[in-house]
Amino acid sequence: MIKIRNNWTIDEINNIYSQPLLDLVFHSATVHRKFHDPREIQISSLLSIKTGGCTEDCKYCSQSSFYETATTAEPMMKIDEILKKAKQAKENGSSRFCLSTAWRQIPNVEMENILEIIRNVNQLDLEVCATMGMLSQTQAKQLKDAGLHTYNHNLDTGENYYDKIISTRSYQDRLDTLNVVQEAGLNICSGGILGMGESKEDRFNMLKNLSSLKKHPESVPINVLVPIEGTEMKKDPDFSFWDLLRTVATARIIMPQSNVRLSAGRASLNDMEQSFCFFAGANSIFSGEKLLTTNNALPDQDEKLFQILGLYKK
Ligand code: SF4
């Protein structure tokens, strides 16, 4: 019997991550099969409903107002357009619809509009997720009451590397919001970005922090940096697919019930690499041609791969 643990140590995580690769993948695939149907992949869609002009300085992000990128600040999308996209996502097999806004925190003047959007998407029988920056206790409670299922708030990386990628908020701000979200009874979606020049120890620290939450995140998105012209973050030349695979497998082992999601950067993986990740315990993807401002794997390609591997959408 595998116990759910919230007290993994860095040494234990290192030992898991550093096993010979095929032993690690065998281990994670075995854990995966104990907690999940290995043929089932959860499909999420992500829509940016308020793009660009963000006051945070995340060095990887095209939406930050600190960098000159091809992304410009746009007004908030109208509710009708959002609902149209949500219906399309449902028709294409998504069970979850994630709403993203480029904000440090939800502005008070926008709160009622956001709650209305959540209520309406909820009525389409889609799980609604939001990623909108920091939250106060009151805001988290309001989102929950409107029917929000999950709140995304990524830790991005380890604590010691955080100030190399963001200076306008602290790691503790991040952890505080995650606590507020959990206290409000919302599910957490939280993961990180690989390939930003972080060390293995930074990855272990991030995984430790995620697995130390009172309840493990319901979803753990694992992104690979997609470098964007105009931003400061360049891809680490030493980062390889094998680092991604080890991270996916380790996340699966230490957070066995969570959905481990291949997120940004999936478009750069070939079919074999994606298959290896699914075998190692990744069981969720974002579908749709765009992931916020970056390209995503094409839906037709996903369909083909799912058929080859005998996977089905949840
Ligand atoms: S990642 Fe989010 S918080 Fe950071 S700059 Fe981009 S939109 Fe803003």
Short mmCIF file of C-alpha atoms and ligand atoms in Angstrom, two decimals:
data_model
loop_
_atom_site.label_atom_id
_atom_site.label_comp_id
_atom_site.label_asym_id
_atom_site.label_seq_id
_atom_site.Cartn_x
_atom_site.Cartn_y
_atom_site.Cartn_z
CA MET A 1 0.00 0.00 0.00
CA ILE A 2 1.40 3.40 -1.00
CA LYS A 3 0.92 6.14 1.59
CA ILE A 4 0.21 9.74 0.61
CA ARG A 5 2.97 11.74 2.26
CA ASN A 6 3.39 15.47 2.85
CA ASN A 7 6.84 15.19 4.41
CA TRP A 8 9.16 14.19 1.57
CA THR A 9 12.71 15.35 2.23
CA ILE A 10 15.09 16.81 -0.33
CA ASP A 11 17.33 13.72 0.08
CA GLU A 12 14.45 11.37 -0.60
CA ILE A 13 13.37 13.36 -3.65
CA ASN A 14 16.96 13.38 -4.89
CA ASN A 15 17.22 9.61 -4.46
CA ILE A 16 14.03 9.07 -6.43
CA TYR A 17 14.99 11.53 -9.19
CA SER A 18 18.54 10.20 -9.52
CA GLN A 19 17.73 6.50 -9.90
CA PRO A 20 18.85 4.88 -13.15
CA LEU A 21 16.37 6.30 -15.63
CA LEU A 22 14.54 3.10 -16.55
CA ASP A 23 14.21 2.12 -12.87
CA LEU A 24 12.74 5.56 -12.18
CA VAL A 25 10.22 5.27 -15.02
CA PHE A 26 9.28 1.71 -14.01
CA HIS A 27 8.77 2.96 -10.45
CA SER A 28 6.63 5.93 -11.50
CA ALA A 29 4.59 3.87 -14.00
CA THR A 30 3.87 1.36 -11.23
CA VAL A 31 2.70 4.10 -8.85
CA HIS A 32 0.66 5.66 -11.66
CA ARG A 33 -1.21 2.41 -12.28
CA LYS A 34 -2.14 2.09 -8.62
CA PHE A 35 -3.87 5.49 -8.53
CA HIS A 36 -5.07 6.18 -12.08
CA ASP A 37 -6.42 4.53 -15.18
CA PRO A 38 -3.22 4.63 -17.30
CA ARG A 39 -5.24 5.05 -20.51
CA GLU A 40 -7.08 8.13 -19.30
CA ILE A 41 -5.76 11.63 -20.04
CA GLN A 42 -7.45 14.68 -18.57
CA ILE A 43 -7.86 17.47 -21.10
CA SER A 44 -7.82 21.12 -20.14
CA SER A 45 -8.27 24.21 -22.26
CA LEU A 46 -6.78 27.54 -21.39
CA LEU A 47 -8.15 30.90 -22.47
CA SER A 48 -6.51 34.24 -21.85
CA ILE A 49 -9.46 36.51 -21.12
CA LYS A 50 -7.32 39.53 -20.20
CA THR A 51 -4.05 39.52 -22.09
CA GLY A 52 -0.91 41.60 -21.55
CA GLY A 53 -0.01 44.72 -19.61
CA CYS A 54 0.85 42.80 -16.44
CA THR A 55 2.60 44.71 -13.68
CA GLU A 56 4.70 41.70 -12.62
CA ASP A 57 8.17 41.16 -14.09
CA CYS A 58 8.29 37.37 -14.60
CA LYS A 59 11.31 37.09 -16.87
CA TYR A 60 9.80 34.35 -19.04
CA CYS A 61 6.48 36.04 -19.75
CA SER A 62 5.39 37.83 -22.90
CA GLN A 63 2.55 39.51 -20.99
CA SER A 64 4.72 41.44 -18.57
CA SER A 65 4.75 45.19 -19.20
CA PHE A 66 8.46 45.18 -18.32
CA TYR A 67 9.41 43.71 -21.73
CA GLU A 68 8.81 44.64 -25.32
CA THR A 69 7.25 41.59 -26.89
CA ALA A 70 4.76 40.89 -29.65
CA THR A 71 2.02 40.67 -26.99
CA THR A 72 0.22 43.93 -26.33
CA ALA A 73 -2.22 44.84 -23.57
CA GLU A 74 -5.76 44.02 -24.60
CA PRO A 75 -9.08 44.78 -22.93
CA MET A 76 -10.98 42.07 -21.09
CA MET A 77 -12.88 39.68 -23.38
CA LYS A 78 -16.65 39.93 -23.41
CA ILE A 79 -18.58 37.22 -21.65
CA ASP A 80 -20.30 36.04 -24.88
CA GLU A 81 -16.95 35.44 -26.58
CA ILE A 82 -15.67 33.58 -23.52
CA LEU A 83 -18.72 31.32 -23.43
CA LYS A 84 -18.38 30.59 -27.14
CA LYS A 85 -14.78 29.46 -26.59
CA ALA A 86 -15.81 27.41 -23.58
CA LYS A 87 -18.47 25.57 -25.62
CA GLN A 88 -15.94 24.88 -28.38
CA ALA A 89 -13.48 23.51 -25.83
CA LYS A 90 -16.14 21.21 -24.45
CA GLU A 91 -17.03 19.97 -27.93
CA ASN A 92 -13.34 19.21 -28.49
CA GLY A 93 -13.22 16.99 -25.42
CA SER A 94 -12.09 19.30 -22.62
CA SER A 95 -13.45 18.66 -19.15
CA ARG A 96 -11.78 21.71 -17.66
CA PHE A 97 -11.74 25.31 -18.81
CA CYS A 98 -9.06 27.58 -17.40
CA LEU A 99 -9.48 31.35 -17.42
CA SER A 100 -6.31 33.38 -17.35
CA THR A 101 -5.78 37.08 -16.69
CA ALA A 102 -2.47 38.97 -16.68
CA TRP A 103 -2.90 40.51 -13.24
CA ARG A 104 -0.88 40.72 -10.06
CA GLN A 105 -4.16 40.36 -8.19
CA ILE A 106 -7.81 40.56 -9.28
CA PRO A 107 -8.74 44.29 -9.22
CA ASN A 108 -11.80 44.91 -7.04
CA VAL A 109 -13.65 46.60 -9.90
CA GLU A 110 -13.35 43.41 -11.99
CA MET A 111 -14.46 40.97 -9.30
CA GLU A 112 -18.18 40.93 -10.06
CA ASN A 113 -17.49 40.41 -13.77
CA ILE A 114 -15.12 37.50 -13.02
CA LEU A 115 -17.68 35.87 -10.72
CA GLU A 116 -20.34 36.19 -13.43
CA ILE A 117 -18.02 34.56 -15.99
CA ILE A 118 -17.28 31.67 -13.61
CA ARG A 119 -20.98 31.09 -12.89
CA ASN A 120 -21.77 31.00 -16.61
CA VAL A 121 -18.93 28.65 -17.60
CA ASN A 122 -19.91 26.41 -14.72
CA GLN A 123 -23.38 26.05 -16.18
CA LEU A 124 -21.83 24.48 -19.30
CA ASP A 125 -20.85 21.54 -17.12
CA LEU A 126 -17.15 22.30 -17.36
CA GLU A 127 -14.82 22.40 -14.38
CA VAL A 128 -13.75 26.02 -14.13
CA CYS A 129 -10.19 26.90 -13.24
CA ALA A 130 -8.73 30.40 -12.90
CA THR A 131 -5.24 31.81 -12.89
CA MET A 132 -5.42 35.46 -11.89
CA GLY A 133 -2.52 36.19 -9.55
CA MET A 134 -2.54 36.64 -5.81
CA LEU A 135 -5.79 36.34 -3.87
CA SER A 136 -7.08 37.69 -0.59
CA GLN A 137 -9.08 35.38 1.68
CA THR A 138 -12.27 37.18 0.70
CA GLN A 139 -11.58 36.84 -3.01
CA ALA A 140 -10.80 33.12 -2.69
CA LYS A 141 -14.07 32.58 -0.85
CA GLN A 142 -16.02 34.57 -3.48
CA LEU A 143 -14.48 32.49 -6.29
CA LYS A 144 -15.35 29.29 -4.47
CA ASP A 145 -18.94 30.43 -3.91
CA ALA A 146 -19.28 31.26 -7.63
CA GLY A 147 -18.45 27.63 -8.42
CA LEU A 148 -14.73 27.79 -9.20
CA HIS A 149 -13.27 24.28 -9.12
CA THR A 150 -9.54 24.95 -9.09
CA TYR A 151 -7.15 27.86 -8.79
CA ASN A 152 -3.83 27.80 -10.64
CA HIS A 153 -0.87 29.45 -8.98
CA ASN A 154 2.50 28.04 -10.00
CA LEU A 155 5.52 27.99 -7.73
CA ASP A 156 7.57 28.11 -10.95
CA THR A 157 10.85 26.94 -9.39
CA GLY A 158 12.69 26.44 -6.10
CA GLU A 159 12.82 29.04 -3.37
CA ASN A 160 16.49 29.94 -3.86
CA TYR A 161 16.14 30.53 -7.58
CA TYR A 162 12.92 32.53 -7.41
CA ASP A 163 14.49 36.00 -7.27
CA LYS A 164 16.39 35.22 -10.50
CA ILE A 165 13.11 35.01 -12.40
CA ILE A 166 10.76 37.43 -10.60
CA SER A 167 11.47 40.45 -8.43
CA THR A 168 8.02 42.01 -8.01
CA ARG A 169 6.81 39.35 -5.55
CA SER A 170 8.33 36.80 -3.23
CA TYR A 171 8.15 33.03 -2.95
CA GLN A 172 6.35 33.53 0.34
CA ASP A 173 3.65 35.58 -1.47
CA ARG A 174 3.14 32.55 -3.66
CA LEU A 175 2.90 30.12 -0.75
CA ASP A 176 0.54 32.49 1.09
CA THR A 177 -1.88 32.54 -1.86
CA LEU A 178 -1.75 28.75 -2.11
CA ASN A 179 -2.71 28.56 1.57
CA VAL A 180 -5.57 31.02 1.09
CA VAL A 181 -6.81 28.97 -1.87
CA GLN A 182 -6.69 25.75 0.10
CA GLU A 183 -8.39 27.31 3.14
CA ALA A 184 -11.26 28.44 0.90
CA GLY A 185 -11.80 24.82 -0.12
CA LEU A 186 -10.63 25.29 -3.71
CA ASN A 187 -8.45 22.73 -5.45
CA ILE A 188 -4.93 23.81 -6.25
CA CYS A 189 -3.21 23.57 -9.59
CA SER A 190 0.46 24.37 -9.08
CA GLY A 191 3.67 23.37 -10.75
CA GLY A 192 6.66 24.91 -12.40
CA ILE A 193 8.77 25.72 -15.40
CA LEU A 194 11.87 23.75 -16.31
CA GLY A 195 14.81 24.80 -18.47
CA MET A 196 15.24 28.28 -17.00
CA GLY A 197 18.78 27.60 -15.78
CA GLU A 198 17.62 26.20 -12.43
CA SER A 199 19.67 23.49 -10.73
CA LYS A 200 18.40 20.03 -9.90
CA GLU A 201 18.26 21.16 -6.28
CA ASP A 202 15.90 23.98 -7.28
CA ARG A 203 13.62 21.41 -8.90
CA PHE A 204 13.76 19.23 -5.78
CA ASN A 205 12.91 22.23 -3.63
CA MET A 206 9.91 23.05 -5.80
CA LEU A 207 8.69 19.45 -5.71
CA LYS A 208 9.18 19.35 -1.96
CA ASN A 209 7.16 22.56 -1.50
CA LEU A 210 4.34 21.27 -3.70
CA SER A 211 4.21 17.92 -1.93
CA SER A 212 4.32 19.64 1.50
CA LEU A 213 1.04 21.48 0.97
CA LYS A 214 -1.69 20.32 3.37
CA LYS A 215 -3.31 18.56 0.44
CA HIS A 216 -1.29 17.80 -2.68
CA PRO A 217 -2.21 19.94 -5.68
CA GLU A 218 -5.02 18.40 -7.66
CA SER A 219 -2.96 19.19 -10.77
CA VAL A 220 0.77 19.70 -11.20
CA PRO A 221 1.56 21.41 -14.50
CA ILE A 222 5.11 20.78 -15.67
CA ASN A 223 6.12 23.40 -18.20
CA VAL A 224 9.27 23.65 -20.27
CA LEU A 225 10.41 27.19 -20.97
CA VAL A 226 9.35 28.50 -24.35
CA PRO A 227 11.73 31.45 -24.78
CA ILE A 228 9.96 34.55 -26.06
CA GLU A 229 11.65 37.29 -27.97
CA GLY A 230 11.90 40.45 -25.92
CA THR A 231 11.82 38.68 -22.54
CA GLU A 232 14.94 38.11 -20.47
CA MET A 233 14.75 34.35 -20.02
CA LYS A 234 16.82 32.26 -22.41
CA LYS A 235 16.62 28.49 -22.66
CA ASP A 236 19.23 26.61 -20.67
CA PRO A 237 21.36 24.77 -23.27
CA ASP A 238 22.10 22.00 -20.75
CA PHE A 239 18.42 21.21 -20.18
CA SER A 240 17.26 18.10 -21.99
CA PHE A 241 14.17 15.95 -22.41
CA TRP A 242 15.59 13.53 -19.85
CA ASP A 243 15.40 16.23 -17.17
CA LEU A 244 11.74 16.72 -18.01
CA LEU A 245 11.08 12.99 -17.90
CA ARG A 246 12.81 12.64 -14.53
CA THR A 247 10.79 15.55 -13.14
CA VAL A 248 7.48 14.13 -14.40
CA ALA A 249 8.30 10.70 -12.96
CA THR A 250 9.39 12.13 -9.60
CA ALA A 251 6.27 14.30 -9.35
CA ARG A 252 4.15 11.21 -10.07
CA ILE A 253 5.87 9.18 -7.33
CA ILE A 254 5.74 11.78 -4.57
CA MET A 255 2.23 13.11 -5.44
CA PRO A 256 0.54 9.90 -6.63
CA GLN A 257 -3.04 11.19 -6.68
CA SER A 258 -2.34 14.43 -8.55
CA ASN A 259 -2.84 14.95 -12.25
CA VAL A 260 0.61 15.62 -13.68
CA ARG A 261 0.12 17.86 -16.68
CA LEU A 262 2.41 18.34 -19.68
CA SER A 263 1.92 22.04 -20.28
CA ALA A 264 3.92 24.75 -22.08
CA GLY A 265 6.68 23.33 -24.23
CA ARG A 266 4.72 20.20 -25.20
CA ALA A 267 4.76 21.36 -28.84
CA SER A 268 8.53 20.83 -28.85
CA LEU A 269 8.23 17.17 -27.78
CA ASN A 270 8.00 14.50 -30.46
CA ASP A 271 5.47 11.66 -30.21
CA MET A 272 7.97 9.30 -28.64
CA GLU A 273 8.97 11.80 -25.96
CA GLN A 274 5.34 12.53 -25.13
CA SER A 275 4.60 8.80 -24.99
CA PHE A 276 7.47 8.25 -22.59
CA CYS A 277 6.05 11.02 -20.36
CA PHE A 278 2.58 9.43 -20.43
CA PHE A 279 4.12 6.08 -19.53
CA ALA A 280 5.99 7.73 -16.64
CA GLY A 281 2.74 9.10 -15.23
CA ALA A 282 1.84 12.31 -16.99
CA ASN A 283 -1.94 12.09 -17.30
CA SER A 284 -3.11 15.52 -18.34
CA ILE A 285 -2.48 17.95 -21.19
CA PHE A 286 -3.65 21.29 -22.44
CA SER A 287 -5.43 21.03 -25.75
CA GLY A 288 -5.84 23.83 -28.28
CA GLU A 289 -3.52 25.37 -30.82
CA LYS A 290 -2.36 28.14 -28.49
CA LEU A 291 -1.33 28.11 -24.88
CA LEU A 292 -1.78 31.75 -23.86
CA THR A 293 0.73 33.36 -26.19
CA THR A 294 2.79 30.32 -27.23
CA ASN A 295 2.10 27.51 -29.71
CA ASN A 296 0.71 24.22 -28.44
CA ALA A 297 0.65 20.73 -29.98
CA LEU A 298 -1.95 20.59 -32.75
CA PRO A 299 -5.27 18.88 -31.85
CA ASP A 300 -5.05 16.56 -34.92
CA GLN A 301 -1.62 15.39 -33.84
CA ASP A 302 -2.96 14.72 -30.35
CA GLU A 303 -5.83 12.68 -31.78
CA LYS A 304 -3.43 10.54 -33.81
CA LEU A 305 -1.12 9.95 -30.88
CA PHE A 306 -4.03 9.06 -28.59
CA GLN A 307 -5.17 6.48 -31.13
CA ILE A 308 -1.72 4.95 -31.49
CA LEU A 309 -1.30 4.71 -27.71
CA GLY A 310 -4.89 3.66 -26.97
CA LEU A 311 -5.48 6.66 -24.71
CA TYR A 312 -8.81 8.31 -24.12
CA LYS A 313 -9.85 11.76 -22.99
CA LYS A 314 -11.34 12.48 -19.63
S1 SF4 B 1 3.38 35.10 -15.60
FE1 SF4 B 1 1.44 35.99 -14.93
S2 SF4 B 1 2.04 37.33 -13.24
FE2 SF4 B 1 3.91 36.92 -14.39
S3 SF4 B 1 4.07 38.61 -15.87
FE3 SF4 B 1 3.01 36.91 -16.90
S4 SF4 B 1 0.85 37.35 -16.62
FE4 SF4 B 1 1.94 38.59 -15.12
#
